[in-house]
Amino acid sequence: MRYRTIGTDPATRREVSVLSLGAMLFGSATDEATSYAILDRYVEAGGTFIDTSDNYAFWMDGSQGGQSEELLGRWRRSRGIGSEIVIATKLGARPLAPGTSYLDNAEGLSAKVIRESAERSRDRLGVERLDLLYAHIEDRTVPLTETVEGFAELVAEGTVGLLGASNHRAWRVERARALAAAAGLPGYEVLQYHRSYLPNRTDLVSELDPDGEPGGVGGDLLSYLRAEPALTLVAYSPLLKGAFTRADKPLSPAYDLPSAPRRLAALREVAGQTGATVNQVVLAWLLGGDLPSIPLVGASSVAQLEESLAAVDLDLTAEQRHRLDTTW
């Protein structure tokens, strides 16, 4: 395994594995025994960065979520896991009532919600401090200053370490960070967005942003990240839910761009040269390059996890990376 540091403050920054494990469906679609086996193998391989959310997986049974955090809490206790494993969670998109959705009934990002939701997440996970806490989706009904101050209060109290944002427009991230800096408060240091080798269309309306900007990494955010090297990008759904390799998982219309067939051909070509799988090439591409990302991978079996773990040691040559980068 390889590692990198996230965060800049010596009091809160952490060293984490360059491959993060997503626990979205642990405790729901992925049963407890299988979830434990995947988690155990990830840790055995040197993995130290696990991702969840307070609303996972509300859509499975019409609940408010929390199943993933609860399972991780049970696993931590059963294995004696302590602070050596960094667990990131999110708040803001938990439905306020069973049978509803974050699309029309999200908890939001008020100071009250931030405090109460973070406390519930700590209880479910069985930790005194949340290592990394994300604002899951935007909440434009609450003044941004209130959200910034609400998160900062928890950091000051020691119940939260690092702060992050997911699925926010780039200008909203920058405004929040500017407000925090002006007030001498901690701001967002880790950004979690969808990123993969295939770019996604920006003309499709996203569930996360009815105004039309998707949760994926767009040009504005990429430019912002390149200008702010202290920020860390965590890339979720890098393998497109199996669409790169599985015939039963066709590509979403979100990737229906003229460049898609050419980029898929480039992936297959490099995979053939390296002896790696297409999925492993995608992960290796994300791990390196001019904007290194931390891929956030899901797994429903240990075998799937093994494939992703092997990508950490796949070093693409300069020529292979050039082929991937310049194919459009």
mmCIF file of C-alpha atoms in Angstrom, residues 194 196-204 214 217-218 240 251-265 327-328:
data_model
loop_
_atom_site.group_PDB
_atom_site.id
_atom_site.type_symbol
_atom_site.label_atom_id
_atom_site.label_comp_id
_atom_site.label_asym_id
_atom_site.label_seq_id
_atom_site.Cartn_x
_atom_site.Cartn_y
_atom_site.Cartn_z
ATOM 1 C CA HIS A 194 -17.363 11.804 -9.001
ATOM 2 C CA SER A 196 -13.378 8.692 -13.693
ATOM 3 C CA TYR A 197 -11.425 8.320 -16.909
ATOM 4 C CA LEU A 198 -14.509 8.985 -19.014
ATOM 5 C CA PRO A 199 -15.724 12.587 -18.691
ATOM 6 C CA ASN A 200 -19.407 13.032 -18.077
ATOM 7 C CA ARG A 201 -21.794 15.312 -19.915
ATOM 8 C CA THR A 202 -22.489 18.654 -18.282
ATOM 9 C CA ASP A 203 -25.789 19.241 -20.056
ATOM 10 C CA LEU A 204 -27.721 16.639 -18.060
ATOM 11 C CA PRO A 214 -23.600 17.323 -11.934
ATOM 12 C CA VAL A 217 -15.619 17.020 -11.586
ATOM 13 C CA GLY A 218 -16.015 19.756 -14.180
ATOM 14 C CA LEU A 240 -18.680 3.531 -13.126
ATOM 15 C CA LEU A 251 -22.606 3.008 -19.721
ATOM 16 C CA SER A 252 -24.986 5.656 -18.502
ATOM 17 C CA PRO A 253 -26.138 8.319 -20.998
ATOM 18 C CA ALA A 254 -24.109 10.712 -18.823
ATOM 19 C CA TYR A 255 -20.974 9.434 -20.633
ATOM 20 C CA ASP A 256 -22.419 9.489 -24.155
ATOM 21 C CA LEU A 257 -19.794 11.769 -25.663
ATOM 22 C CA PRO A 258 -17.961 11.435 -29.010
ATOM 23 C CA SER A 259 -14.704 10.856 -27.122
ATOM 24 C CA ALA A 260 -16.002 7.845 -25.159
ATOM 25 C CA PRO A 261 -15.260 5.096 -27.749
ATOM 26 C CA ARG A 262 -11.758 6.456 -28.355
ATOM 27 C CA ARG A 263 -10.957 6.687 -24.663
ATOM 28 C CA LEU A 264 -12.303 3.184 -24.043
ATOM 29 C CA ALA A 265 -10.042 1.927 -26.831
ATOM 30 C CA THR A 327 -7.084 10.750 -26.383
ATOM 31 C CA TRP A 328 -10.249 12.751 -26.995
#
